[in-house]
């Protein structure tokens, strides 16, 4: 049976169209052995049979297109499609389609996870409000006496609520802090001493006292911190000023390790005090007891990358504490206060510094499993057993 000709309706791919989704009517002539467009459709392209057969040959298609162009419009159309193919605009449309599909698929999943998260945030804010409201009578009394006392009481309540919610904060041995009179509190410095902030809040709420603190010089250079440091009686640490605060009957907190301990200590909890003994001399000159303090899991809440050589070099060379700190994990925090070391006129500063060092080291050994584990510290939120039990 001889077939002279027949028509075939085709839906061309993107690289083949002059207009979107244009249908081609192609007449095949066995005698001519070529493909031609018919009068029934308006086409700007004229392809040879090889162009239809070998779709993976764009150069041949473009060449055939240009050779077969009969007028200026067809030529311009060929040039435009060649440029479109070279620029990969068709692929861009495919990528956008994929992104649109992924957005359609994952948007419900994102909403499913985000909405409960927002509800949890609202619950935490509600609990925090209840912590403040529970102490409203104390706040009212504080504001009636002194403006800054009221501000300190308010912020202490907020920080106390944050510690209770996020870390299940506990403090053991608060009875060792005197209700009146001076004492020097020496503590281990975490990457971020947030445990010390909770301790200060507890002292304000439970003892009605403001504990003065010694901080590094760089803290006073941070914009906006001046007022906060003044309200909470933070000093930069000259021995004379420390002695003056203690002789005036205040509590004073200090970390001999300071920034160095914050940056370069790790989950094994080494004390990086070096040969520092100025704090011991302050205690001797003021004739006050020294109370050691340590917070369990403080290194699991926040950790530092200061153990990397580059950050240590920067600090040693320029005294810039630029080591990144990461974390904020809701691990269990327990602050332990050791037995006070009474004033002894028969020992010198070096001997007292060693004695305090051993006392803090004893608290670490008694209450902290080393090396510390973030997972274990998280699980401790669900039970009360600690290393000392």
Coordinates of C-alpha atoms in Angstrom, one line a residue:
X1 CA 0.0 0.0 0.0
X2 CA 1.4 3.3 -1.1
X3 CA 0.9 6.4 1.1
X4 CA 1.4 9.7 -0.6
X5 CA 1.2 11.8 2.5
X6 CA -0.4 12.2 5.9
X7 CA -0.6 14.8 8.5
X8 CA 0.7 14.5 12.0
X9 CA -0.3 16.8 14.9
X10 CA 2.6 17.4 17.3
X11 CA 3.0 19.3 20.6
X12 CA 6.5 20.7 20.3
X13 CA 8.9 21.0 23.3
X14 CA 9.8 24.5 24.6
X15 CA 12.7 24.9 22.3
X16 CA 10.5 24.3 19.3
X17 CA 7.8 26.9 19.8
X18 CA 7.3 30.5 18.5
X19 CA 4.3 30.9 20.8
X20 CA 3.5 29.0 23.9
X21 CA 2.1 25.5 23.2
X22 CA 1.6 26.1 19.5
X23 CA 0.4 23.0 17.6
X24 CA 2.3 22.1 14.5
X25 CA 0.8 20.4 11.5
X26 CA 3.6 18.6 9.6
X27 CA 3.2 17.1 6.2
X28 CA 5.6 14.3 5.3
X29 CA 6.6 13.8 1.7
X30 CA 8.3 10.5 0.9
X31 CA 9.6 11.8 -2.4
X32 CA 11.1 14.9 -0.9
X33 CA 12.3 13.1 2.3
X34 CA 11.8 16.3 4.3
X35 CA 9.5 18.0 6.7
X36 CA 7.5 21.1 5.8
X37 CA 4.9 23.1 7.6
X38 CA 1.5 23.4 6.0
X39 CA -0.8 26.3 5.2
X40 CA -3.2 25.3 8.0
X41 CA -0.9 26.6 10.8
X42 CA 1.3 29.7 11.1
X43 CA 4.9 28.6 11.8
X44 CA 8.1 30.5 12.0
X45 CA 10.3 27.5 12.0
X46 CA 11.1 25.0 9.2
X47 CA 13.0 21.9 10.3
X48 CA 14.5 19.1 8.4
X49 CA 13.6 15.5 9.3
X50 CA 17.0 15.1 11.0
X51 CA 16.1 18.0 13.3
X52 CA 12.9 16.1 14.5
X53 CA 14.7 12.9 14.9
X54 CA 17.8 14.1 16.9
X55 CA 16.5 16.3 19.7
X56 CA 19.9 16.2 21.4
X57 CA 21.6 18.2 18.7
X58 CA 20.8 21.9 19.2
X59 CA 23.5 23.1 16.9
X60 CA 22.0 21.1 14.0
X61 CA 18.5 22.4 14.8
X62 CA 19.7 26.0 14.8
X63 CA 21.6 25.7 11.6
X64 CA 18.7 24.0 9.8
X65 CA 16.4 26.6 11.2
X66 CA 18.5 29.5 9.9
X67 CA 19.0 27.8 6.5
X68 CA 15.2 27.2 6.1
X69 CA 14.1 30.6 7.2
X70 CA 12.1 32.1 4.4
X71 CA 11.6 35.7 5.7
X72 CA 12.8 38.1 8.3
X73 CA 10.3 37.1 10.9
X74 CA 11.3 33.5 10.7
X75 CA 15.0 34.5 10.9
X76 CA 14.4 36.6 14.0
X77 CA 12.4 33.8 15.6
X78 CA 15.2 31.4 14.9
X79 CA 17.8 33.8 16.4
X80 CA 15.6 34.3 19.5
X81 CA 15.2 30.6 20.1
X82 CA 18.8 30.0 19.7
X83 CA 19.5 32.7 22.3
X84 CA 16.9 31.3 24.6
X85 CA 18.5 27.8 24.3
X86 CA 22.0 29.2 24.9
X87 CA 20.9 31.2 28.0
X88 CA 19.0 28.2 29.4
X89 CA 15.8 30.1 30.0
X90 CA 13.8 27.0 29.5
X91 CA 15.7 25.3 32.4
X92 CA 14.9 28.3 34.6
X93 CA 11.2 27.7 34.1
X94 CA 11.7 24.1 35.1
X95 CA 13.6 25.1 38.3
X96 CA 10.8 27.5 39.2
X97 CA 8.3 24.8 38.7
X98 CA 10.2 22.5 41.0
X99 CA 10.5 25.2 43.7
X100 CA 6.8 25.9 43.4
X101 CA 6.1 22.3 43.9
X102 CA 8.4 22.0 46.9
X103 CA 6.8 25.1 48.5
X104 CA 3.4 23.6 48.0
X105 CA 4.5 20.3 49.6
X106 CA 6.4 21.7 52.6
X107 CA 4.4 24.7 53.6
X108 CA 1.8 22.6 55.5
X109 CA 4.6 20.7 57.2
X110 CA 6.2 24.0 58.3
X111 CA 2.9 25.3 59.6
X112 CA 2.4 22.1 61.6
X113 CA 5.7 22.6 63.4
X114 CA 5.7 26.4 63.7
X115 CA 2.2 26.7 65.3
X116 CA 3.0 24.4 68.3
X117 CA 6.3 26.3 68.7
X118 CA 4.5 29.6 68.9
X119 CA 2.1 28.1 71.5
X120 CA 5.0 26.9 73.6
X121 CA 6.5 30.4 73.5
X122 CA 3.1 31.9 74.7
X123 CA 3.0 29.3 77.5
X124 CA 6.5 30.3 78.6
X125 CA 5.6 34.0 78.5
X126 CA 2.5 33.2 80.6
X127 CA 4.5 31.3 83.2
X128 CA 7.0 34.1 83.3
X129 CA 4.2 36.6 83.9
X130 CA 2.9 34.4 86.8
X131 CA 6.4 34.4 88.4
X132 CA 6.3 38.2 88.4
X133 CA 2.6 38.4 89.5
X134 CA 3.3 36.1 92.4
X135 CA 5.8 38.6 93.8
X136 CA 3.7 41.7 93.1
X137 CA 3.5 42.6 96.8
X138 CA 7.2 42.5 97.2
X139 CA 7.6 44.7 94.1
X140 CA 5.1 47.2 95.3
X141 CA 7.0 47.5 98.6
X142 CA 10.3 47.9 96.8
X143 CA 9.1 50.7 94.6
X144 CA 7.7 52.6 97.5
X145 CA 11.2 52.7 99.1
X146 CA 13.7 53.3 96.3
X147 CA 13.4 53.4 92.5
X148 CA 16.5 51.3 91.8
X149 CA 15.5 48.8 94.5
X150 CA 12.3 48.3 92.6
X151 CA 14.1 47.9 89.3
X152 CA 16.5 45.4 90.7
X153 CA 13.7 43.5 92.3
X154 CA 11.8 43.4 89.0
X155 CA 14.7 42.2 86.9
X156 CA 15.6 39.7 89.6
X157 CA 12.1 38.3 89.4
X158 CA 12.4 38.0 85.6
X159 CA 15.8 36.3 85.7
X160 CA 14.6 34.0 88.5
X161 CA 11.6 33.0 86.4
X162 CA 13.8 32.5 83.3
X163 CA 16.2 30.3 85.3
X164 CA 13.3 28.2 86.8
X165 CA 11.6 27.8 83.3
X166 CA 14.6 27.2 81.0
X167 CA 17.1 25.5 83.3
X168 CA 15.1 24.2 86.3
X169 CA 17.5 26.3 88.3
X170 CA 18.2 25.2 91.9
X171 CA 20.5 26.7 94.5
X172 CA 21.8 24.6 97.4
X173 CA 23.3 26.1 100.4
X174 CA 21.7 29.6 100.3
X175 CA 21.7 29.5 104.1
X176 CA 25.5 29.9 104.0
X177 CA 25.1 33.4 102.6
X178 CA 24.9 35.8 105.6
X179 CA 21.7 37.8 106.0
X180 CA 23.9 40.7 107.1
X181 CA 27.6 41.5 106.9
X182 CA 30.2 41.0 104.2
X183 CA 31.5 37.9 102.5
X184 CA 33.5 37.1 99.4
X185 CA 32.0 34.6 97.0
X186 CA 34.4 32.9 94.6
X187 CA 32.9 30.9 91.7
X188 CA 33.8 29.0 88.5
X189 CA 33.3 31.1 85.4
X190 CA 31.2 29.4 82.6
X191 CA 31.4 30.4 78.9
X192 CA 28.5 32.8 79.7
X193 CA 28.1 33.2 83.5
X194 CA 24.3 33.0 83.3
X195 CA 24.3 30.8 86.4
X196 CA 25.8 33.7 88.3
X197 CA 23.0 36.0 87.1
X198 CA 20.5 33.5 88.5
X199 CA 22.4 33.5 91.7
X200 CA 22.4 37.3 92.0
X201 CA 18.6 37.2 91.4
X202 CA 18.1 34.6 94.1
X203 CA 20.2 36.6 96.6
X204 CA 18.0 39.7 95.9
X205 CA 14.8 37.8 96.2
X206 CA 15.6 35.5 99.1
X207 CA 18.0 37.6 101.1
X208 CA 16.9 41.1 100.1
X209 CA 20.5 42.0 99.4
X210 CA 22.5 43.2 96.4
X211 CA 25.7 41.2 95.8
X212 CA 28.4 43.4 94.3
X213 CA 30.4 41.9 91.4
X214 CA 33.8 42.2 89.8
X215 CA 33.8 42.1 86.0
X216 CA 36.4 42.4 83.2
X217 CA 37.2 45.8 81.8
X218 CA 35.8 45.0 78.3
X219 CA 32.3 44.7 79.8
X220 CA 32.4 48.4 80.7
X221 CA 33.1 49.3 77.0
X222 CA 30.0 47.6 75.6
X223 CA 27.5 50.3 74.5
X224 CA 24.5 50.6 76.7
X225 CA 25.8 48.5 79.6
X226 CA 26.8 51.3 81.9
X227 CA 23.5 51.8 83.5
X228 CA 22.9 48.1 84.0
X229 CA 26.4 47.7 85.7
X230 CA 25.8 50.7 87.9
X231 CA 22.4 49.6 89.1
X232 CA 23.7 46.1 90.0
X233 CA 26.9 47.4 91.6
X234 CA 29.4 45.9 89.2
X235 CA 33.0 47.1 89.5
X236 CA 36.0 46.5 87.3
X237 CA 38.1 45.1 90.1
X238 CA 40.9 47.3 91.7
X239 CA 41.7 45.7 95.0
X240 CA 41.1 49.0 96.9
X241 CA 37.6 49.2 95.5
X242 CA 36.8 45.6 96.4
X243 CA 38.1 46.1 99.9
X244 CA 36.0 49.2 100.3
X245 CA 32.8 47.3 99.2
X246 CA 33.4 44.5 101.7
X247 CA 34.3 46.9 104.5
X248 CA 31.0 48.7 103.9
X249 CA 29.2 45.4 104.6
X250 CA 28.4 44.2 101.1
X251 CA 28.6 40.8 99.5
X252 CA 31.1 40.6 96.7
X253 CA 31.3 38.0 93.9
X254 CA 34.5 37.3 91.9
X255 CA 35.8 34.7 89.5
X256 CA 39.6 34.4 89.6
X257 CA 39.5 32.6 86.2
X258 CA 37.7 35.5 84.6
X259 CA 37.6 35.8 80.8
X260 CA 40.4 33.3 80.4
X261 CA 38.5 30.6 82.2
X262 CA 35.3 31.5 80.3
X263 CA 37.0 31.1 76.9
X264 CA 39.5 28.4 77.4
X265 CA 38.0 26.0 79.9
X266 CA 36.1 23.1 78.6
X267 CA 33.7 20.2 79.5
X268 CA 36.3 18.8 81.8
X269 CA 36.0 21.9 84.0
X270 CA 39.6 22.9 84.7
X271 CA 40.2 25.9 86.9
X272 CA 42.3 28.4 85.0
X273 CA 43.4 30.7 87.8
X274 CA 47.1 30.7 87.1
X275 CA 48.9 32.4 90.0
X276 CA 46.2 34.9 90.7
X277 CA 45.9 35.6 94.4
X278 CA 44.6 39.2 94.4
X279 CA 41.1 38.0 95.5
X280 CA 42.7 36.2 98.5
X281 CA 44.5 39.4 99.5
X282 CA 41.2 41.3 99.3
X283 CA 39.6 38.8 101.7
X284 CA 42.6 39.1 104.1
X285 CA 42.6 42.9 104.0
X286 CA 38.8 43.0 104.5
X287 CA 38.9 40.2 107.1
X288 CA 35.9 38.4 105.6
X289 CA 35.0 34.7 105.0
X290 CA 35.3 33.2 101.5
X291 CA 32.4 31.2 100.2
X292 CA 33.2 28.8 97.2
X293 CA 30.5 28.3 94.6
X294 CA 30.0 26.1 91.5
X295 CA 27.1 25.4 89.2
X296 CA 26.6 22.0 87.8
X297 CA 26.3 21.7 84.0
X298 CA 27.2 25.3 83.4
X299 CA 29.5 24.3 80.5
X300 CA 26.7 22.3 78.9
X301 CA 24.4 25.3 78.8
X302 CA 26.9 27.3 76.8
X303 CA 30.2 26.3 75.2
X304 CA 33.1 28.2 73.7
X305 CA 35.3 27.6 70.7
X306 CA 38.2 29.2 72.6
X307 CA 40.1 25.9 72.6
X308 CA 40.9 26.6 68.9
X309 CA 44.4 27.9 68.5
X310 CA 43.4 31.0 66.5
X311 CA 41.1 32.4 69.1
X312 CA 43.6 31.7 71.9
X313 CA 46.3 33.5 69.9
X314 CA 44.0 36.5 69.3
X315 CA 43.3 36.8 73.1
X316 CA 46.9 36.4 74.1
X317 CA 48.1 38.8 71.5
X318 CA 45.4 41.5 71.7
X319 CA 43.4 40.7 74.8
X320 CA 40.2 40.4 72.7
X321 CA 37.7 37.9 73.9
X322 CA 36.4 37.1 70.4
X323 CA 36.0 33.3 70.6
X324 CA 32.5 32.3 69.5
X325 CA 30.1 31.0 72.1
X326 CA 27.3 28.6 71.2
X327 CA 24.5 26.8 73.1
X328 CA 21.6 28.0 75.2
X329 CA 20.6 24.5 75.7
X330 CA 17.9 24.0 78.4
X331 CA 20.1 21.8 80.6
X332 CA 19.7 21.4 84.4
X333 CA 21.5 24.0 86.5
X334 CA 22.2 23.4 90.2
X335 CA 24.4 25.9 92.1
X336 CA 26.2 24.6 95.1
X337 CA 27.7 26.8 97.8
X338 CA 30.5 25.3 99.9
X339 CA 31.3 25.8 103.5
X340 CA 32.6 29.3 104.2
X341 CA 36.4 29.6 104.7
X342 CA 36.7 31.9 107.8
X343 CA 39.2 34.7 108.0
X344 CA 42.6 33.4 109.4
X345 CA 45.2 36.1 110.2
X346 CA 47.9 33.4 110.2
X347 CA 47.9 32.6 106.5
X348 CA 49.1 34.7 103.6
X349 CA 47.4 35.4 100.3
X350 CA 49.0 32.5 98.4
X351 CA 48.0 30.0 101.0
X352 CA 44.4 31.3 101.1
X353 CA 44.2 31.3 97.3
X354 CA 45.3 27.6 97.2
X355 CA 42.7 26.8 99.9
X356 CA 39.9 28.4 98.0
X357 CA 41.1 26.7 94.8
X358 CA 40.9 23.3 96.5
X359 CA 37.4 24.2 97.8
X360 CA 36.0 25.0 94.4
X361 CA 37.7 22.0 92.9
X362 CA 36.1 19.8 95.5
X363 CA 32.7 21.1 94.6
X364 CA 33.4 20.3 90.9
X365 CA 34.5 16.8 91.8
X366 CA 31.6 16.2 94.0
X367 CA 28.8 17.5 91.8
X368 CA 30.0 17.4 88.2
X369 CA 30.5 14.3 86.0
X370 CA 33.4 15.0 83.6
X371 CA 33.6 15.2 80.8
X372 CA 30.3 17.0 80.7
X373 CA 27.6 15.8 78.4
X374 CA 24.9 18.0 76.9
X375 CA 22.5 15.0 76.5
X376 CA 23.0 13.9 80.1
X377 CA 22.5 17.4 81.3
X378 CA 19.3 17.6 79.4
X379 CA 18.0 14.3 80.8
X380 CA 18.8 15.6 84.3
X381 CA 15.8 17.9 83.9
X382 CA 13.6 14.8 84.4
X383 CA 15.2 13.4 87.5
X384 CA 16.6 14.8 90.7
X385 CA 19.6 12.5 91.3
X386 CA 23.0 14.2 91.0
X387 CA 26.6 13.0 91.3
X388 CA 26.8 13.7 95.0
X389 CA 23.9 11.3 95.8

